[in-house]
PDB file of C-alpha atoms in Angstrom:
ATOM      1  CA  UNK A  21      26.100  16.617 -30.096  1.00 85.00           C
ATOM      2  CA  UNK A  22      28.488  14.518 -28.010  1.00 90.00           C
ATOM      3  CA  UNK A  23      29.320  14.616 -24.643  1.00 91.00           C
ATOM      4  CA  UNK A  24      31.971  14.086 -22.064  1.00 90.00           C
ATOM      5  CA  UNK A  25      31.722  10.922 -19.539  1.00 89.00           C
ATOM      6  CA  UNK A  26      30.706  13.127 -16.403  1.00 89.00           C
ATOM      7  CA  UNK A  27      27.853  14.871 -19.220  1.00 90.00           C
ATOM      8  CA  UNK A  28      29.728  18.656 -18.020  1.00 93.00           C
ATOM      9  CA  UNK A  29      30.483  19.582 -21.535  1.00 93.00           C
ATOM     10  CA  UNK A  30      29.127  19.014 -24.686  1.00 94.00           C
ATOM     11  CA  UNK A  31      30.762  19.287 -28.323  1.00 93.00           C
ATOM     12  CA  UNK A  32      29.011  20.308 -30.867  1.00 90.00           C
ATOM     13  CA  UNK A  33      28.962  21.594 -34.816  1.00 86.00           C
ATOM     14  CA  UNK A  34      28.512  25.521 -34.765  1.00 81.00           C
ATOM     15  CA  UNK A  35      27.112  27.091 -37.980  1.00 79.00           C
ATOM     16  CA  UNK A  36      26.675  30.807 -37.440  1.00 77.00           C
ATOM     17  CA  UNK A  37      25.785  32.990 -40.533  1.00 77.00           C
ATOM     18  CA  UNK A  38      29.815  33.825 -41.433  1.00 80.00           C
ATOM     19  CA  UNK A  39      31.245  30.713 -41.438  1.00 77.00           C
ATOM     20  CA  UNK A  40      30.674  27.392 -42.733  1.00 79.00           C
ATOM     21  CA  UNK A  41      30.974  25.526 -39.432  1.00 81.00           C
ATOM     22  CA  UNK A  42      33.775  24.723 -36.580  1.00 82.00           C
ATOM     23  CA  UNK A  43      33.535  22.773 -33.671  1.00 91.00           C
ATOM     24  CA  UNK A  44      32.626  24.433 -29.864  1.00 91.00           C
ATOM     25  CA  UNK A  45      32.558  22.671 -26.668  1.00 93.00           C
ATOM     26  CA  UNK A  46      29.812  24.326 -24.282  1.00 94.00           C
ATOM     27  CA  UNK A  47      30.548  24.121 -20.802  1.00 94.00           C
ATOM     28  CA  UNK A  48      26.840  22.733 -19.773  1.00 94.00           C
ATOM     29  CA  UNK A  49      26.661  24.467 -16.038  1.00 94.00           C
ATOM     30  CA  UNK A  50      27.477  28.020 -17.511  1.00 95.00           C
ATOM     31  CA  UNK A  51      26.935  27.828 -21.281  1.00 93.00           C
ATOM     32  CA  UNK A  52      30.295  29.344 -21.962  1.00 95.00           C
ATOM     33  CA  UNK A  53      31.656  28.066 -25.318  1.00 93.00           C
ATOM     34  CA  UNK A  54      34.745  27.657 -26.700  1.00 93.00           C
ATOM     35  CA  UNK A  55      35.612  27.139 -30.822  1.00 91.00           C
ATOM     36  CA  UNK A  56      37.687  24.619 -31.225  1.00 90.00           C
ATOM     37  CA  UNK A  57      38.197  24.521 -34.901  1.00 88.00           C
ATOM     38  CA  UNK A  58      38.715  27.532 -37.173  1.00 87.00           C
ATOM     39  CA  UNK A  59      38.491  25.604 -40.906  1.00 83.00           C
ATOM     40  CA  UNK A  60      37.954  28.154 -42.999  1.00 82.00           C
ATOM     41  CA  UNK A  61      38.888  31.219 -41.162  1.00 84.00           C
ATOM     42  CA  UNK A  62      41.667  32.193 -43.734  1.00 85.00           C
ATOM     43  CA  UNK A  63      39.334  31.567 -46.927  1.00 84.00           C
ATOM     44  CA  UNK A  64      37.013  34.086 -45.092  1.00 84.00           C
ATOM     45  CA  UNK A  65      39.282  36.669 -44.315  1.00 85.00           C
ATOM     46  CA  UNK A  66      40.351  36.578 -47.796  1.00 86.00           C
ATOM     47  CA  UNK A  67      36.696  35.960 -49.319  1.00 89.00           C
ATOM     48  CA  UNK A  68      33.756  37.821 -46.822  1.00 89.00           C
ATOM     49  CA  UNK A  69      30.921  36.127 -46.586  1.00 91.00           C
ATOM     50  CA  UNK A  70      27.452  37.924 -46.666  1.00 93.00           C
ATOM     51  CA  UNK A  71      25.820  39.902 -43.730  1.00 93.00           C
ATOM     52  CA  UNK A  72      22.661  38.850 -42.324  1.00 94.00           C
ATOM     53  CA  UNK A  73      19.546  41.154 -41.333  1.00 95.00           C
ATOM     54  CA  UNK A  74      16.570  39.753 -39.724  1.00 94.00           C
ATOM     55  CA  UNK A  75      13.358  41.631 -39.778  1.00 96.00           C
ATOM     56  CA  UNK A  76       9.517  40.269 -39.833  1.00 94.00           C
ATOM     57  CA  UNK A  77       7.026  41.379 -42.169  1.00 94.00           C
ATOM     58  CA  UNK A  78       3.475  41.219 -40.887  1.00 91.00           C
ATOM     59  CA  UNK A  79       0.225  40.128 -43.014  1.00 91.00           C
ATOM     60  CA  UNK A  80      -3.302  39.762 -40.887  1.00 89.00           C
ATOM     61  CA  UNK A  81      -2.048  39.831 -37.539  1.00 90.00           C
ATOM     62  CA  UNK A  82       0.669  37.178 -38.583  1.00 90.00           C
ATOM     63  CA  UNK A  83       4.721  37.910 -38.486  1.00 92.00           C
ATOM     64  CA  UNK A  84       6.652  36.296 -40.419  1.00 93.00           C
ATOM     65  CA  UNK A  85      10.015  36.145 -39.901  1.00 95.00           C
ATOM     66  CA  UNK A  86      12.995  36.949 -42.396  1.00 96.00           C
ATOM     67  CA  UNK A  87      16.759  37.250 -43.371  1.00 95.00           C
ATOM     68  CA  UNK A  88      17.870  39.296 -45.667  1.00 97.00           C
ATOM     69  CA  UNK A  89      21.718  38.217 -46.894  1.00 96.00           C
ATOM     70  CA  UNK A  90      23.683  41.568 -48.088  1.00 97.00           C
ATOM     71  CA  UNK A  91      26.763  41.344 -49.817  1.00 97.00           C
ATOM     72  CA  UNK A  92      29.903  41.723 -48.265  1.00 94.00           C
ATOM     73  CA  UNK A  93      30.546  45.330 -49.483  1.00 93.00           C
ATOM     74  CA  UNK A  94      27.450  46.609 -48.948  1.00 97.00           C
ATOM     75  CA  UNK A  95      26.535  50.045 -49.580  1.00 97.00           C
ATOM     76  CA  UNK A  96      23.166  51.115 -48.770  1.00 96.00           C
ATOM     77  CA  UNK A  97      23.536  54.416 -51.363  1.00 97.00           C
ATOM     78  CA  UNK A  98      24.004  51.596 -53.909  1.00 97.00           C
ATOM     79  CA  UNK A  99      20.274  49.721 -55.454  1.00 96.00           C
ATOM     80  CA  UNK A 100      20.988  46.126 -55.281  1.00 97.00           C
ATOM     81  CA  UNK A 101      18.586  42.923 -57.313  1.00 96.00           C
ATOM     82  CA  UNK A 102      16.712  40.529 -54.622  1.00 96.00           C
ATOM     83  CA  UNK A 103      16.492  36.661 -55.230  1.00 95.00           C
ATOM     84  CA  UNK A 104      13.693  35.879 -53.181  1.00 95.00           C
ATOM     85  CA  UNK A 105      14.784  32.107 -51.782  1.00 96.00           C
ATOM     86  CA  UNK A 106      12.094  29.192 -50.800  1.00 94.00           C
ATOM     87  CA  UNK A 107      12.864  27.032 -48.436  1.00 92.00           C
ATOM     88  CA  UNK A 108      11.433  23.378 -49.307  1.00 89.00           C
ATOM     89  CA  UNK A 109       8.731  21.388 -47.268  1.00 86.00           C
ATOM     90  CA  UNK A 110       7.175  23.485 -46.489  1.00 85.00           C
ATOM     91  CA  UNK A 111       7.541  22.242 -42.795  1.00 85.00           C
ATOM     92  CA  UNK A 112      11.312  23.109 -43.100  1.00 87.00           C
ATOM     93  CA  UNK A 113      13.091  26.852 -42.426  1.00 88.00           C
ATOM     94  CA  UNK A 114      15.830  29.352 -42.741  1.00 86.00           C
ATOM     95  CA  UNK A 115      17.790  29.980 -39.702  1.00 86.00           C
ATOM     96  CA  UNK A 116      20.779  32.312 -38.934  1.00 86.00           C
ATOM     97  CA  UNK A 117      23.342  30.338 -40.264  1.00 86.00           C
ATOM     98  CA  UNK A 118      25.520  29.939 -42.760  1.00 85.00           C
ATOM     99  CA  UNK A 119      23.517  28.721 -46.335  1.00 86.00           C
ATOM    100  CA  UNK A 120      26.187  27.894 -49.240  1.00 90.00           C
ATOM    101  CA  UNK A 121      23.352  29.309 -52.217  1.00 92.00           C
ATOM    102  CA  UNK A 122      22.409  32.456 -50.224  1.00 94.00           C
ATOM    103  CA  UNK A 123      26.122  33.350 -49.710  1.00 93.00           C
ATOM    104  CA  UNK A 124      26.826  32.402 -53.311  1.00 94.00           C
ATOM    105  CA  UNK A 125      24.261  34.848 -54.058  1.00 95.00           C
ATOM    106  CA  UNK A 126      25.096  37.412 -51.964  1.00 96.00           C
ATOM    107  CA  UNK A 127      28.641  37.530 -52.697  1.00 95.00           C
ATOM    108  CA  UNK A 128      27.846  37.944 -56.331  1.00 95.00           C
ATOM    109  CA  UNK A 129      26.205  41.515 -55.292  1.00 96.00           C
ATOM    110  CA  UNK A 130      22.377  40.357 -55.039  1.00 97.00           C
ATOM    111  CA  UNK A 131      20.300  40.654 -51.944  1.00 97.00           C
ATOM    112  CA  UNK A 132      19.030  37.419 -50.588  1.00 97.00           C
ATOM    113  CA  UNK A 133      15.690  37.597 -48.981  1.00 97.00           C
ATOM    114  CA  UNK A 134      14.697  34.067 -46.690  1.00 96.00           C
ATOM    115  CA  UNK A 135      11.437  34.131 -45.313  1.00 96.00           C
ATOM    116  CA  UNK A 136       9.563  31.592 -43.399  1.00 92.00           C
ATOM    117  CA  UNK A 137       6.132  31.962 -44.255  1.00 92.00           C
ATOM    118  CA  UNK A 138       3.069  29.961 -43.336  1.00 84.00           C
ATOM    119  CA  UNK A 139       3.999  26.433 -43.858  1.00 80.00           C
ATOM    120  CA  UNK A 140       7.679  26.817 -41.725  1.00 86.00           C
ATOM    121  CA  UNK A 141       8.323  25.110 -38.633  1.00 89.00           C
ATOM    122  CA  UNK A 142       9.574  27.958 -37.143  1.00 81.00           C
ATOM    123  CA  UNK A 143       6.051  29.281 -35.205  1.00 83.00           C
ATOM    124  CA  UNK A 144       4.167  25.566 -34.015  1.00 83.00           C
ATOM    125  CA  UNK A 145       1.679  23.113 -35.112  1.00 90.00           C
ATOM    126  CA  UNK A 146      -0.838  25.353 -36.442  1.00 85.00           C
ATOM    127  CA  UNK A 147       2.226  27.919 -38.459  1.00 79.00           C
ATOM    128  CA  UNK A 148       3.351  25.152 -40.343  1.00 84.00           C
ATOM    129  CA  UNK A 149      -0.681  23.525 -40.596  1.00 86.00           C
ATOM    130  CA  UNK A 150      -1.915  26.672 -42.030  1.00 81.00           C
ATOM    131  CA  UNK A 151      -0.966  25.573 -45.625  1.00 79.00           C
ATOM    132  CA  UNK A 152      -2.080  21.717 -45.404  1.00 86.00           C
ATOM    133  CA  UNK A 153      -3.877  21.181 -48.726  1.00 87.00           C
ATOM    134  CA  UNK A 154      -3.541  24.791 -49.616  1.00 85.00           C
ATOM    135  CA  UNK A 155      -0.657  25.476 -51.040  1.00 85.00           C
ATOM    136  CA  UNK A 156       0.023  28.468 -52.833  1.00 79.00           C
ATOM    137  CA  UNK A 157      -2.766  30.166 -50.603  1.00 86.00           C
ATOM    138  CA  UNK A 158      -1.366  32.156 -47.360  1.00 89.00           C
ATOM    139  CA  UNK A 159       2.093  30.645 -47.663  1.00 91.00           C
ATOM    140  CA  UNK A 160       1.938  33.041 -51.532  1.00 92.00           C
ATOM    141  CA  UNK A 161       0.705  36.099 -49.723  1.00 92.00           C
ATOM    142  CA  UNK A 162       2.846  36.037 -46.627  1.00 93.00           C
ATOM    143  CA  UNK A 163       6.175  35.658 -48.832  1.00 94.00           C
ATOM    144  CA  UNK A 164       4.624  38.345 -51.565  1.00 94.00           C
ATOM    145  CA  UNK A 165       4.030  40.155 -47.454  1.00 95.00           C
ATOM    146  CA  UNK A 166       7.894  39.598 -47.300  1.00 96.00           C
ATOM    147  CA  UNK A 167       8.899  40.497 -50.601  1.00 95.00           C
ATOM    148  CA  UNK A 168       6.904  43.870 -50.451  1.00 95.00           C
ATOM    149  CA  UNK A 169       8.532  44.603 -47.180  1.00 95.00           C
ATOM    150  CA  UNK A 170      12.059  44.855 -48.484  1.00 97.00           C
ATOM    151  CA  UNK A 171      11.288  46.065 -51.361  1.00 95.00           C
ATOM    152  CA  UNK A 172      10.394  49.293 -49.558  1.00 96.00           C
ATOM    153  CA  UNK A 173      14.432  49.226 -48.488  1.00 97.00           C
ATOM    154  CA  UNK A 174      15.928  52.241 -50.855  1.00 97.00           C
ATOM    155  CA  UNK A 175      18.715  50.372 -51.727  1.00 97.00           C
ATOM    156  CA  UNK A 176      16.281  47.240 -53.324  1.00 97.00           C
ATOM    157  CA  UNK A 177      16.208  47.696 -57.416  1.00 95.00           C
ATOM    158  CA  UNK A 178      12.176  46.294 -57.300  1.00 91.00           C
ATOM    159  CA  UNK A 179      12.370  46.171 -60.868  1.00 90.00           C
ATOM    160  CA  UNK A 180      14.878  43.612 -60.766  1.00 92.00           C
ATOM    161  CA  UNK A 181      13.973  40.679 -58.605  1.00 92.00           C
ATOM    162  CA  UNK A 182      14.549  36.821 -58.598  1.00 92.00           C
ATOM    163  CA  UNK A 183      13.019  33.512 -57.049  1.00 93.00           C
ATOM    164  CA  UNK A 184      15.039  30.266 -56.464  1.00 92.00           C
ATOM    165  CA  UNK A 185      13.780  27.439 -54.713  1.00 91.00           C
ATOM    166  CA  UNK A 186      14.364  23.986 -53.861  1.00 90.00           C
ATOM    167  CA  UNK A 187      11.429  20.806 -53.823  1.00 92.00           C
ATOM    168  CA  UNK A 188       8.602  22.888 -52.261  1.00 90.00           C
ATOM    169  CA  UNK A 189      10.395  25.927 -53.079  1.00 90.00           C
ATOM    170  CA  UNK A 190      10.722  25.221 -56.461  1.00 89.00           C
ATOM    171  CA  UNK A 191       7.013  24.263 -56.604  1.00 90.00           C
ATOM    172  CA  UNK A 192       6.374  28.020 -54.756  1.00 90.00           C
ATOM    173  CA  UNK A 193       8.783  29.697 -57.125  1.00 91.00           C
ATOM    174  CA  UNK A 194       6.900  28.106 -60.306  1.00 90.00           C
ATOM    175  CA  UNK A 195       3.573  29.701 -58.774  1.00 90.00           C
ATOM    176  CA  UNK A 196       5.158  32.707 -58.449  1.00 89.00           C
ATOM    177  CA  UNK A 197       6.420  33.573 -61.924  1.00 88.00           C
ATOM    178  CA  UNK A 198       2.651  32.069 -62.644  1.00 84.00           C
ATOM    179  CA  UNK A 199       0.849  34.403 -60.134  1.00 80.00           C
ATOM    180  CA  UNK A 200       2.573  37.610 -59.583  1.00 76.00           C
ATOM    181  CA  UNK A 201       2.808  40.124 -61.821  1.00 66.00           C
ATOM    182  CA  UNK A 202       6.548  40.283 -62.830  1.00 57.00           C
ATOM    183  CA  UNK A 203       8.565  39.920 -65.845  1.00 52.00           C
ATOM    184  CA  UNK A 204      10.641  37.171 -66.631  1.00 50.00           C
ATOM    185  CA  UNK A 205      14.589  37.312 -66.938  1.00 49.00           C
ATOM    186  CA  UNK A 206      14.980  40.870 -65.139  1.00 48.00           C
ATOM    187  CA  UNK A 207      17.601  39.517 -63.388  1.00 48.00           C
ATOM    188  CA  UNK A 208      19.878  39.538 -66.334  1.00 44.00           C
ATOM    189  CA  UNK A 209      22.290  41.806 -67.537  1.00 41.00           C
TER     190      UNK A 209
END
């Protein structure tokens, strides 16, 4: 963030979910905002990027919050593979905006589910304390909670789903191929 000498206006680096990232001034008084850069707006026009869902899935009393990335042609008569993706920490998160490996994904026709489970940073102190020295504990069953959840979507092949993850993800994505009862390369065709 930078601002202007009399601090009225602020520029920033916007990221929104379809596009990689411009720069906005926000007028600090009213919040109005104004894009001043447009970078990749013609590679986007000519190349969609994915969609983004939210919705929560809900284990014991707990929601956790997800995105779901659909490809740019969706078709929800169509049945689609899901990469489940884990976000590294896991005191990190997904947020709405635009994620070069989910869109990657996406685009090549799989749905992209990003959950923050137990562990995120996205709830407070105690969310993201819940897995401390338990990994692989509630922070397994709320994204299996998440998994489950849009599985249940019609247009969600269940018998063909994926895990990526990066650091802590990785680590997650390990014990899940361990853990859950799935069969490994499903994914390929």
């Amino acid at each position: 963030v930078v601002f202007d000498h009399d601090s009225r206006r602020a520029a920033v680096l916007s990221m929104p979910p379809n596009t990689y990232g411009d720069v906005e001034t926000i007028e600090l008084a009213t919040g109005a905002r104004r894009r001043v850069t447009e970078v990749n707006r013609a590679y986007f026009q000519s190349h969609p990027p994915a969609r983004l869902e939210r919705f929560t899935a809900s284990r014991e009393g707990v929601e956790i919050e997800c995105r779901l990335w659909l490809p740019p042609n969706f078709d929800a008569s169509k049945s689609y593979p899901m990469v489940l993706d884990i976000h590294g920490g896991p005191s990190t998160s997904f947020y709405d905006s635009f994620h070069p490996p989910q869109q990657v994904l996406a685009t090549a026709g799989y749905i992209v589910l990003a959950p923050n489970p137990r562990g995120s940073s996205t709830h407070g102190v105690d969310f993201v304390r819940a897995v401390q020295r338990d990994w692989g504990n509630v922070d397994y069953l709320d994204l299996m909670a998440a998994v489950d959840e849009a599985s249940a979507r019609p247009y969600v092949d269940a018998s063909r789903l994926g895990v990526i993850g990066y650091s802590y993800g990785g680590y997650m994505s390990s014990w899940i191929v361990r853990h859950a009862d799935i069969q490994p390369g499903l994914l390929m065709d």
